[in-house]
mmCIF file with all atom_site columns, C-alpha atoms in Angstrom:
data_model
loop_
_atom_site.group_PDB
_atom_site.id
_atom_site.type_symbol
_atom_site.label_atom_id
_atom_site.label_alt_id
_atom_site.label_comp_id
_atom_site.label_asym_id
_atom_site.label_entity_id
_atom_site.label_seq_id
_atom_site.pdbx_PDB_ins_code
_atom_site.Cartn_x
_atom_site.Cartn_y
_atom_site.Cartn_z
_atom_site.occupancy
_atom_site.B_iso_or_equiv
_atom_site.pdbx_formal_charge
_atom_site.auth_seq_id
_atom_site.auth_comp_id
_atom_site.auth_asym_id
_atom_site.auth_atom_id
_atom_site.pdbx_PDB_model_num
ATOM 1   C CA . MET A 1 1   ? 35.547 -88.925  125.645 1.00 0.00 ? 1   MET A CA 1
ATOM 2   C CA . GLN A 1 2   ? 35.110 -88.191  129.058 1.00 0.00 ? 2   GLN A CA 1
ATOM 3   C CA . GLU A 1 3   ? 39.057 -88.028  130.288 1.00 0.00 ? 3   GLU A CA 1
ATOM 4   C CA . LEU A 1 4   ? 39.248 -85.209  127.678 1.00 0.00 ? 4   LEU A CA 1
ATOM 5   C CA . ILE A 1 5   ? 36.300 -83.476  128.390 1.00 0.00 ? 5   ILE A CA 1
ATOM 6   C CA . GLU A 1 6   ? 37.421 -83.328  132.339 1.00 0.00 ? 6   GLU A CA 1
ATOM 7   C CA . ARG A 1 7   ? 41.023 -82.112  131.036 1.00 0.00 ? 7   ARG A CA 1
ATOM 8   C CA . ILE A 1 8   ? 39.657 -79.810  128.988 1.00 0.00 ? 8   ILE A CA 1
ATOM 9   C CA . ARG A 1 9   ? 37.586 -78.156  132.037 1.00 0.00 ? 9   ARG A CA 1
ATOM 10  C CA . SER A 1 10  ? 40.444 -78.261  134.222 1.00 0.00 ? 10  SER A CA 1
ATOM 11  C CA . GLU A 1 11  ? 43.293 -77.109  132.038 1.00 0.00 ? 11  GLU A CA 1
ATOM 12  C CA . GLY A 1 12  ? 41.644 -75.461  129.096 1.00 0.00 ? 12  GLY A CA 1
ATOM 13  C CA . VAL A 1 13  ? 41.681 -71.481  128.673 1.00 0.00 ? 13  VAL A CA 1
ATOM 14  C CA . ASN A 1 14  ? 39.409 -69.607  126.597 1.00 0.00 ? 14  ASN A CA 1
ATOM 15  C CA . LEU A 1 15  ? 41.502 -66.823  125.212 1.00 0.00 ? 15  LEU A CA 1
ATOM 16  C CA . GLY A 1 16  ? 38.710 -65.127  123.903 1.00 0.00 ? 16  GLY A CA 1
ATOM 17  C CA . GLY A 1 17  ? 37.215 -64.922  119.894 1.00 0.00 ? 17  GLY A CA 1
ATOM 18  C CA . GLY A 1 18  ? 36.513 -68.817  120.367 1.00 0.00 ? 18  GLY A CA 1
ATOM 19  C CA . ILE A 1 19  ? 40.111 -69.480  120.563 1.00 0.00 ? 19  ILE A CA 1
ATOM 20  C CA . LEU A 1 20  ? 40.939 -72.373  123.182 1.00 0.00 ? 20  LEU A CA 1
ATOM 21  C CA . LYS A 1 21  ? 44.033 -72.564  124.494 1.00 0.00 ? 21  LYS A CA 1
ATOM 22  C CA . VAL A 1 22  ? 44.724 -76.573  125.251 1.00 0.00 ? 22  VAL A CA 1
ATOM 23  C CA . ASP A 1 23  ? 48.787 -76.140  125.029 1.00 0.00 ? 23  ASP A CA 1
ATOM 24  C CA . SER A 1 24  ? 49.449 -78.636  127.912 1.00 0.00 ? 24  SER A CA 1
ATOM 25  C CA . LEU A 1 25  ? 47.431 -81.627  126.165 1.00 0.00 ? 25  LEU A CA 1
ATOM 26  C CA . ILE A 1 26  ? 47.340 -81.184  122.309 1.00 0.00 ? 26  ILE A CA 1
ATOM 27  C CA . ASN A 1 27  ? 48.915 -78.411  120.831 1.00 0.00 ? 27  ASN A CA 1
ATOM 28  C CA . HIS A 1 28  ? 52.358 -77.926  122.436 1.00 0.00 ? 28  HIS A CA 1
ATOM 29  C CA . GLN A 1 29  ? 52.995 -80.205  125.149 1.00 0.00 ? 29  GLN A CA 1
ATOM 30  C CA . LEU A 1 30  ? 51.599 -84.028  124.686 1.00 0.00 ? 30  LEU A CA 1
ATOM 31  C CA . ASP A 1 31  ? 50.086 -86.285  127.275 1.00 0.00 ? 31  ASP A CA 1
ATOM 32  C CA . PRO A 1 32  ? 51.037 -89.791  125.542 1.00 0.00 ? 32  PRO A CA 1
ATOM 33  C CA . GLN A 1 33  ? 48.683 -91.687  127.284 1.00 0.00 ? 33  GLN A CA 1
ATOM 34  C CA . LEU A 1 34  ? 45.577 -89.619  126.857 1.00 0.00 ? 34  LEU A CA 1
ATOM 35  C CA . MET A 1 35  ? 46.564 -89.186  122.840 1.00 0.00 ? 35  MET A CA 1
ATOM 36  C CA . LEU A 1 36  ? 47.005 -93.079  122.852 1.00 0.00 ? 36  LEU A CA 1
ATOM 37  C CA . GLY A 1 37  ? 43.377 -93.183  124.085 1.00 0.00 ? 37  GLY A CA 1
ATOM 38  C CA . MET A 1 38  ? 41.760 -90.846  121.783 1.00 0.00 ? 38  MET A CA 1
ATOM 39  C CA . GLY A 1 39  ? 43.665 -92.993  119.104 1.00 0.00 ? 39  GLY A CA 1
ATOM 40  C CA . THR A 1 40  ? 41.771 -95.662  120.422 1.00 0.00 ? 40  THR A CA 1
ATOM 41  C CA . ALA A 1 41  ? 38.145 -93.969  120.992 1.00 0.00 ? 41  ALA A CA 1
ATOM 42  C CA . ILE A 1 42  ? 38.207 -92.436  117.336 1.00 0.00 ? 42  ILE A CA 1
ATOM 43  C CA . ALA A 1 43  ? 39.895 -95.844  115.639 1.00 0.00 ? 43  ALA A CA 1
ATOM 44  C CA . GLU A 1 44  ? 36.682 -97.601  117.733 1.00 0.00 ? 44  GLU A CA 1
ATOM 45  C CA . ARG A 1 45  ? 33.995 -94.958  115.875 1.00 0.00 ? 45  ARG A CA 1
ATOM 46  C CA . PHE A 1 46  ? 35.449 -95.985  112.335 1.00 0.00 ? 46  PHE A CA 1
ATOM 47  C CA . ALA A 1 47  ? 36.462 -99.562  112.998 1.00 0.00 ? 47  ALA A CA 1
ATOM 48  C CA . ASP A 1 48  ? 33.404 -100.851 110.538 1.00 0.00 ? 48  ASP A CA 1
ATOM 49  C CA . VAL A 1 49  ? 34.461 -98.476  107.727 1.00 0.00 ? 49  VAL A CA 1
ATOM 50  C CA . PRO A 1 50  ? 37.150 -99.465  105.059 1.00 0.00 ? 50  PRO A CA 1
ATOM 51  C CA . ILE A 1 51  ? 40.029 -97.046  105.557 1.00 0.00 ? 51  ILE A CA 1
ATOM 52  C CA . ASP A 1 52  ? 43.198 -97.553  103.343 1.00 0.00 ? 52  ASP A CA 1
ATOM 53  C CA . ARG A 1 53  ? 45.010 -93.638  104.735 1.00 0.00 ? 53  ARG A CA 1
ATOM 54  C CA . ILE A 1 54  ? 44.746 -90.935  107.250 1.00 0.00 ? 54  ILE A CA 1
ATOM 55  C CA . LEU A 1 55  ? 45.274 -87.438  106.117 1.00 0.00 ? 55  LEU A CA 1
ATOM 56  C CA . THR A 1 56  ? 45.689 -84.574  108.446 1.00 0.00 ? 56  THR A CA 1
ATOM 57  C CA . ALA A 1 57  ? 47.645 -81.434  108.825 1.00 0.00 ? 57  ALA A CA 1
ATOM 58  C CA . GLU A 1 58  ? 50.860 -80.592  110.433 1.00 0.00 ? 58  GLU A CA 1
ATOM 59  C CA . ILE A 1 59  ? 51.325 -79.680  113.087 1.00 0.00 ? 59  ILE A CA 1
ATOM 60  C CA . SER A 1 60  ? 49.089 -80.531  115.771 1.00 0.00 ? 60  SER A CA 1
ATOM 61  C CA . GLY A 1 61  ? 46.782 -83.028  113.667 1.00 0.00 ? 61  GLY A CA 1
ATOM 62  C CA . ILE A 1 62  ? 49.788 -85.585  113.624 1.00 0.00 ? 62  ILE A CA 1
ATOM 63  C CA . ALA A 1 63  ? 49.445 -86.919  117.280 1.00 0.00 ? 63  ALA A CA 1
ATOM 64  C CA . PRO A 1 64  ? 46.263 -87.749  116.913 1.00 0.00 ? 64  PRO A CA 1
ATOM 65  C CA . ALA A 1 65  ? 46.179 -88.964  113.326 1.00 0.00 ? 65  ALA A CA 1
ATOM 66  C CA . LEU A 1 66  ? 49.410 -91.237  114.368 1.00 0.00 ? 66  LEU A CA 1
ATOM 67  C CA . MET A 1 67  ? 47.605 -92.841  117.386 1.00 0.00 ? 67  MET A CA 1
ATOM 68  C CA . VAL A 1 68  ? 44.074 -93.715  115.093 1.00 0.00 ? 68  VAL A CA 1
ATOM 69  C CA . GLY A 1 69  ? 47.018 -95.023  112.007 1.00 0.00 ? 69  GLY A CA 1
ATOM 70  C CA . ILE A 1 70  ? 48.423 -97.332  115.020 1.00 0.00 ? 70  ILE A CA 1
ATOM 71  C CA . GLU A 1 71  ? 45.029 -98.615  116.162 1.00 0.00 ? 71  GLU A CA 1
ATOM 72  C CA . LEU A 1 72  ? 43.983 -99.125  112.543 1.00 0.00 ? 72  LEU A CA 1
ATOM 73  C CA . GLY A 1 73  ? 47.498 -100.580 111.169 1.00 0.00 ? 73  GLY A CA 1
ATOM 74  C CA . ILE A 1 74  ? 46.994 -98.010  108.297 1.00 0.00 ? 74  ILE A CA 1
ATOM 75  C CA . PRO A 1 75  ? 49.655 -95.485  107.217 1.00 0.00 ? 75  PRO A CA 1
ATOM 76  C CA . VAL A 1 76  ? 49.015 -91.550  107.728 1.00 0.00 ? 76  VAL A CA 1
ATOM 77  C CA . VAL A 1 77  ? 50.016 -88.636  105.589 1.00 0.00 ? 77  VAL A CA 1
ATOM 78  C CA . TYR A 1 78  ? 50.226 -85.240  106.874 1.00 0.00 ? 78  TYR A CA 1
ATOM 79  C CA . ALA A 1 79  ? 49.752 -81.999  104.517 1.00 0.00 ? 79  ALA A CA 1
ATOM 80  C CA . ARG A 1 80  ? 52.664 -79.934  104.593 1.00 0.00 ? 80  ARG A CA 1
ATOM 81  C CA . LYS A 1 81  ? 52.737 -75.805  105.416 1.00 0.00 ? 81  LYS A CA 1
ATOM 82  C CA . LYS A 1 82  ? 56.295 -75.431  103.390 1.00 0.00 ? 82  LYS A CA 1
ATOM 83  C CA . LYS A 1 83  ? 57.581 -77.736  100.185 1.00 0.00 ? 83  LYS A CA 1
ATOM 84  C CA . PRO A 1 84  ? 60.609 -79.280  100.826 1.00 0.00 ? 84  PRO A CA 1
ATOM 85  C CA . ILE A 1 85  ? 63.175 -79.742  98.402  1.00 0.00 ? 85  ILE A CA 1
ATOM 86  C CA . THR A 1 86  ? 62.310 -83.485  98.780  1.00 0.00 ? 86  THR A CA 1
ATOM 87  C CA . MET A 1 87  ? 58.842 -83.062  97.881  1.00 0.00 ? 87  MET A CA 1
ATOM 88  C CA . ALA A 1 88  ? 59.317 -83.628  94.038  1.00 0.00 ? 88  ALA A CA 1
ATOM 89  C CA . GLY A 1 89  ? 56.793 -84.514  91.250  1.00 0.00 ? 89  GLY A CA 1
ATOM 90  C CA . PRO A 1 90  ? 52.880 -83.781  91.583  1.00 0.00 ? 90  PRO A CA 1
ATOM 91  C CA . VAL A 1 91  ? 51.676 -82.145  94.667  1.00 0.00 ? 91  VAL A CA 1
ATOM 92  C CA . TYR A 1 92  ? 47.958 -81.153  95.539  1.00 0.00 ? 92  TYR A CA 1
ATOM 93  C CA . LEU A 1 93  ? 47.883 -77.846  97.105  1.00 0.00 ? 93  LEU A CA 1
ATOM 94  C CA . GLU A 1 94  ? 45.081 -76.109  98.940  1.00 0.00 ? 94  GLU A CA 1
ATOM 95  C CA . THR A 1 95  ? 44.629 -72.836  101.852 1.00 0.00 ? 95  THR A CA 1
ATOM 96  C CA . ALA A 1 96  ? 43.117 -72.620  104.576 1.00 0.00 ? 96  ALA A CA 1
ATOM 97  C CA . PRO A 1 97  ? 42.745 -69.785  106.927 1.00 0.00 ? 97  PRO A CA 1
ATOM 98  C CA . SER A 1 98  ? 44.707 -70.086  110.476 1.00 0.00 ? 98  SER A CA 1
ATOM 99  C CA . HIS A 1 99  ? 42.446 -69.414  113.374 1.00 0.00 ? 99  HIS A CA 1
ATOM 100 C CA . THR A 1 100 ? 45.062 -68.900  115.442 1.00 0.00 ? 100 THR A CA 1
ATOM 101 C CA . LYS A 1 101 ? 47.865 -67.356  113.296 1.00 0.00 ? 101 LYS A CA 1
ATOM 102 C CA . GLY A 1 102 ? 45.530 -65.055  111.014 1.00 0.00 ? 102 GLY A CA 1
ATOM 103 C CA . GLY A 1 103 ? 46.356 -65.297  107.297 1.00 0.00 ? 103 GLY A CA 1
ATOM 104 C CA . GLU A 1 104 ? 46.158 -68.449  104.627 1.00 0.00 ? 104 GLU A CA 1
ATOM 105 C CA . THR A 1 105 ? 48.299 -71.697  105.395 1.00 0.00 ? 105 THR A CA 1
ATOM 106 C CA . LEU A 1 106 ? 49.374 -73.553  102.706 1.00 0.00 ? 106 LEU A CA 1
ATOM 107 C CA . LEU A 1 107 ? 48.799 -77.590  102.483 1.00 0.00 ? 107 LEU A CA 1
ATOM 108 C CA . LEU A 1 108 ? 50.676 -79.271  100.374 1.00 0.00 ? 108 LEU A CA 1
ATOM 109 C CA . VAL A 1 109 ? 50.439 -83.331  99.925  1.00 0.00 ? 109 VAL A CA 1
ATOM 110 C CA . SER A 1 110 ? 52.658 -85.307  97.597  1.00 0.00 ? 110 SER A CA 1
ATOM 111 C CA . ALA A 1 111 ? 50.446 -87.235  94.831  1.00 0.00 ? 111 ALA A CA 1
ATOM 112 C CA . GLU A 1 112 ? 53.029 -90.372  95.959  1.00 0.00 ? 112 GLU A CA 1
ATOM 113 C CA . PHE A 1 113 ? 50.891 -90.831  99.337  1.00 0.00 ? 113 PHE A CA 1
ATOM 114 C CA . LEU A 1 114 ? 47.833 -89.927  98.135  1.00 0.00 ? 114 LEU A CA 1
ATOM 115 C CA . ARG A 1 115 ? 46.090 -92.355  95.312  1.00 0.00 ? 115 ARG A CA 1
ATOM 116 C CA . ALA A 1 116 ? 42.998 -92.496  93.104  1.00 0.00 ? 116 ALA A CA 1
ATOM 117 C CA . GLY A 1 117 ? 40.601 -95.007  94.418  1.00 0.00 ? 117 GLY A CA 1
ATOM 118 C CA . GLU A 1 118 ? 41.701 -95.177  98.016  1.00 0.00 ? 118 GLU A CA 1
ATOM 119 C CA . ASN A 1 119 ? 39.290 -94.837  101.125 1.00 0.00 ? 119 ASN A CA 1
ATOM 120 C CA . VAL A 1 120 ? 40.803 -91.776  103.314 1.00 0.00 ? 120 VAL A CA 1
ATOM 121 C CA . LEU A 1 121 ? 39.657 -90.602  106.955 1.00 0.00 ? 121 LEU A CA 1
ATOM 122 C CA . ILE A 1 122 ? 40.603 -87.242  107.749 1.00 0.00 ? 122 ILE A CA 1
ATOM 123 C CA . ILE A 1 123 ? 41.764 -86.755  111.305 1.00 0.00 ? 123 ILE A CA 1
ATOM 124 C CA . ASP A 1 124 ? 42.466 -83.315  112.897 1.00 0.00 ? 124 ASP A CA 1
ATOM 125 C CA . ASP A 1 125 ? 42.695 -81.721  115.957 1.00 0.00 ? 125 ASP A CA 1
ATOM 126 C CA . PHE A 1 126 ? 39.568 -79.012  115.736 1.00 0.00 ? 126 PHE A CA 1
ATOM 127 C CA . LEU A 1 127 ? 36.652 -78.696  113.891 1.00 0.00 ? 127 LEU A CA 1
ATOM 128 C CA . ALA A 1 128 ? 35.714 -74.982  114.411 1.00 0.00 ? 128 ALA A CA 1
ATOM 129 C CA . SER A 1 129 ? 34.931 -73.232  111.006 1.00 0.00 ? 129 SER A CA 1
ATOM 130 C CA . GLY A 1 130 ? 35.495 -76.274  108.899 1.00 0.00 ? 130 GLY A CA 1
ATOM 131 C CA . ARG A 1 131 ? 37.635 -74.762  106.609 1.00 0.00 ? 131 ARG A CA 1
ATOM 132 C CA . THR A 1 132 ? 41.081 -76.642  107.339 1.00 0.00 ? 132 THR A CA 1
ATOM 133 C CA . LEU A 1 133 ? 39.091 -79.870  107.125 1.00 0.00 ? 133 LEU A CA 1
ATOM 134 C CA . LEU A 1 134 ? 37.210 -78.825  103.444 1.00 0.00 ? 134 LEU A CA 1
ATOM 135 C CA . ALA A 1 135 ? 40.968 -77.610  102.635 1.00 0.00 ? 135 ALA A CA 1
ATOM 136 C CA . LEU A 1 136 ? 41.851 -81.106  103.097 1.00 0.00 ? 136 LEU A CA 1
ATOM 137 C CA . ALA A 1 137 ? 38.538 -82.932  101.940 1.00 0.00 ? 137 ALA A CA 1
ATOM 138 C CA . ARG A 1 138 ? 38.953 -81.079  98.427  1.00 0.00 ? 138 ARG A CA 1
ATOM 139 C CA . ILE A 1 139 ? 43.047 -82.625  98.576  1.00 0.00 ? 139 ILE A CA 1
ATOM 140 C CA . VAL A 1 140 ? 41.584 -86.022  98.581  1.00 0.00 ? 140 VAL A CA 1
ATOM 141 C CA . LYS A 1 141 ? 38.746 -85.179  96.184  1.00 0.00 ? 141 LYS A CA 1
ATOM 142 C CA . SER A 1 142 ? 41.859 -83.779  93.957  1.00 0.00 ? 142 SER A CA 1
ATOM 143 C CA . ALA A 1 143 ? 43.521 -87.110  94.106  1.00 0.00 ? 143 ALA A CA 1
ATOM 144 C CA . ARG A 1 144 ? 40.430 -89.060  93.065  1.00 0.00 ? 144 ARG A CA 1
ATOM 145 C CA . ALA A 1 145 ? 40.605 -90.480  96.243  1.00 0.00 ? 145 ALA A CA 1
ATOM 146 C CA . ASN A 1 146 ? 37.614 -91.444  98.481  1.00 0.00 ? 146 ASN A CA 1
ATOM 147 C CA . LEU A 1 147 ? 36.744 -89.376  101.635 1.00 0.00 ? 147 LEU A CA 1
ATOM 148 C CA . VAL A 1 148 ? 35.019 -91.979  104.006 1.00 0.00 ? 148 VAL A CA 1
ATOM 149 C CA . GLY A 1 149 ? 34.904 -89.736  107.475 1.00 0.00 ? 149 GLY A CA 1
ATOM 150 C CA . VAL A 1 150 ? 36.448 -87.273  109.686 1.00 0.00 ? 150 VAL A CA 1
ATOM 151 C CA . GLY A 1 151 ? 37.263 -87.648  113.060 1.00 0.00 ? 151 GLY A CA 1
ATOM 152 C CA . VAL A 1 152 ? 38.412 -84.434  115.490 1.00 0.00 ? 152 VAL A CA 1
ATOM 153 C CA . VAL A 1 153 ? 39.642 -84.561  119.234 1.00 0.00 ? 153 VAL A CA 1
ATOM 154 C CA . VAL A 1 154 ? 37.351 -81.077  119.627 1.00 0.00 ? 154 VAL A CA 1
ATOM 155 C CA . GLU A 1 155 ? 34.567 -79.742  117.727 1.00 0.00 ? 155 GLU A CA 1
ATOM 156 C CA . LYS A 1 156 ? 33.410 -76.324  118.607 1.00 0.00 ? 156 LYS A CA 1
ATOM 157 C CA . THR A 1 157 ? 30.035 -76.649  117.517 1.00 0.00 ? 157 THR A CA 1
ATOM 158 C CA . PHE A 1 158 ? 29.129 -72.829  117.644 1.00 0.00 ? 158 PHE A CA 1
ATOM 159 C CA . GLU A 1 159 ? 31.311 -72.226  114.591 1.00 0.00 ? 159 GLU A CA 1
ATOM 160 C CA . ASN A 1 160 ? 29.475 -74.587  112.544 1.00 0.00 ? 160 ASN A CA 1
ATOM 161 C CA . GLY A 1 161 ? 32.041 -76.381  110.964 1.00 0.00 ? 161 GLY A CA 1
ATOM 162 C CA . ARG A 1 162 ? 29.950 -79.677  110.909 1.00 0.00 ? 162 ARG A CA 1
ATOM 163 C CA . ALA A 1 163 ? 27.152 -78.380  108.725 1.00 0.00 ? 163 ALA A CA 1
ATOM 164 C CA . ALA A 1 164 ? 30.119 -76.748  106.290 1.00 0.00 ? 164 ALA A CA 1
ATOM 165 C CA . VAL A 1 165 ? 31.534 -79.885  105.805 1.00 0.00 ? 165 VAL A CA 1
ATOM 166 C CA . GLN A 1 166 ? 28.257 -81.999  105.328 1.00 0.00 ? 166 GLN A CA 1
ATOM 167 C CA . ALA A 1 167 ? 27.329 -79.694  103.178 1.00 0.00 ? 167 ALA A CA 1
ATOM 168 C CA . GLN A 1 168 ? 29.843 -80.272  100.439 1.00 0.00 ? 168 GLN A CA 1
ATOM 169 C CA . PHE A 1 169 ? 31.127 -84.220  101.705 1.00 0.00 ? 169 PHE A CA 1
ATOM 170 C CA . ASP A 1 170 ? 28.245 -86.160  103.094 1.00 0.00 ? 170 ASP A CA 1
ATOM 171 C CA . VAL A 1 171 ? 30.411 -88.396  105.215 1.00 0.00 ? 171 VAL A CA 1
ATOM 172 C CA . PRO A 1 172 ? 30.243 -89.257  109.044 1.00 0.00 ? 172 PRO A CA 1
ATOM 173 C CA . ILE A 1 173 ? 32.241 -86.581  111.451 1.00 0.00 ? 173 ILE A CA 1
ATOM 174 C CA . HIS A 1 174 ? 32.987 -87.850  115.005 1.00 0.00 ? 174 HIS A CA 1
ATOM 175 C CA . ALA A 1 175 ? 34.180 -85.411  117.637 1.00 0.00 ? 175 ALA A CA 1
ATOM 176 C CA . LEU A 1 176 ? 35.532 -87.031  120.970 1.00 0.00 ? 176 LEU A CA 1
ATOM 177 C CA . ALA A 1 177 ? 34.782 -83.685  122.728 1.00 0.00 ? 177 ALA A CA 1
ATOM 178 C CA . THR A 1 178 ? 32.304 -80.766  121.927 1.00 0.00 ? 178 THR A CA 1
ATOM 179 C CA . ILE A 1 179 ? 32.143 -77.105  122.721 1.00 0.00 ? 179 ILE A CA 1
ATOM 180 C CA . THR A 1 180 ? 28.654 -75.744  122.477 1.00 0.00 ? 180 THR A CA 1
ATOM 181 C CA . ALA A 1 181 ? 29.851 -71.838  123.958 1.00 0.00 ? 181 ALA A CA 1
ATOM 182 C CA . MET A 1 182 ? 32.601 -70.023  124.491 1.00 0.00 ? 182 MET A CA 1
ATOM 183 C CA . GLU A 1 183 ? 31.377 -66.695  126.395 1.00 0.00 ? 183 GLU A CA 1
ATOM 184 C CA . GLY A 1 184 ? 33.293 -64.431  128.993 1.00 0.00 ? 184 GLY A CA 1
ATOM 185 C CA . ALA A 1 185 ? 36.335 -66.881  129.977 1.00 0.00 ? 185 ALA A CA 1
ATOM 186 C CA . ALA A 1 186 ? 33.788 -69.807  130.322 1.00 0.00 ? 186 ALA A CA 1
ATOM 187 C CA . ILE A 1 187 ? 34.041 -73.137  128.382 1.00 0.00 ? 187 ILE A CA 1
ATOM 188 C CA . SER A 1 188 ? 30.999 -75.061  127.748 1.00 0.00 ? 188 SER A CA 1
ATOM 189 C CA . LEU A 1 189 ? 31.204 -78.510  127.244 1.00 0.00 ? 189 LEU A CA 1
ATOM 190 C CA . LEU A 1 190 ? 28.982 -81.270  125.789 1.00 0.00 ? 190 LEU A CA 1
ATOM 191 C CA . ASP A 1 191 ? 28.832 -83.984  128.798 1.00 0.00 ? 191 ASP A CA 1
ATOM 192 C CA . THR A 1 192 ? 29.043 -87.419  127.398 1.00 0.00 ? 192 THR A CA 1
ATOM 193 C CA . ARG A 1 193 ? 27.849 -88.876  130.552 1.00 0.00 ? 193 ARG A CA 1
ATOM 194 C CA . GLN A 1 194 ? 24.971 -86.577  130.906 1.00 0.00 ? 194 GLN A CA 1
ATOM 195 C CA . THR A 1 195 ? 24.568 -87.614  126.817 1.00 0.00 ? 195 THR A CA 1
ATOM 196 C CA . ARG A 1 196 ? 24.104 -91.215  127.978 1.00 0.00 ? 196 ARG A CA 1
ATOM 197 C CA . LEU A 1 197 ? 21.764 -90.672  130.791 1.00 0.00 ? 197 LEU A CA 1
ATOM 198 C CA . GLU A 1 198 ? 19.131 -88.707  128.495 1.00 0.00 ? 198 GLU A CA 1
ATOM 199 C CA . LEU A 1 199 ? 19.585 -91.150  125.727 1.00 0.00 ? 199 LEU A CA 1
ATOM 200 C CA . ASP A 1 200 ? 18.770 -93.977  128.456 1.00 0.00 ? 200 ASP A CA 1
#
């Protein structure tokens, strides 16, 4: 998605250690029009896939997942990091490392909102090491539901998360912006316009 790529180029900050700050777009302040565009773009890539439910993780995955849900007309469930008193009954629980906060993060989903036999699309803000997406995929598997695809806003290919996910779950993965390297202060992005030119 070229608009997203250009915004990352102009507003993204390389904090070192593979951490990309995009707080003005995704992770703190949200640009509603850009978010709508992202939802449309991801929904288009999965338009031919039967999907019953979208799964994401709080909190940064919620906005893009919701936009995709609006486009596809399907409900969105987000894995919570703390169990509220309202979450009664069976719960699917996984852990995933937090790249920005350090340590392990709990991911909890009530069995009430993830049912056996459903087709589930996972949406998240980042694909880096793939460990959060793998945790969400394991939740889908525990629910005896079917993982049919993964959509992410930004993929960092140099952390090899795509290969880690596809080694365990053979599903299509689509990213709207692809970062190929983060060295020094630089952020190297795959330009979709250049890719189209090379394909032509």
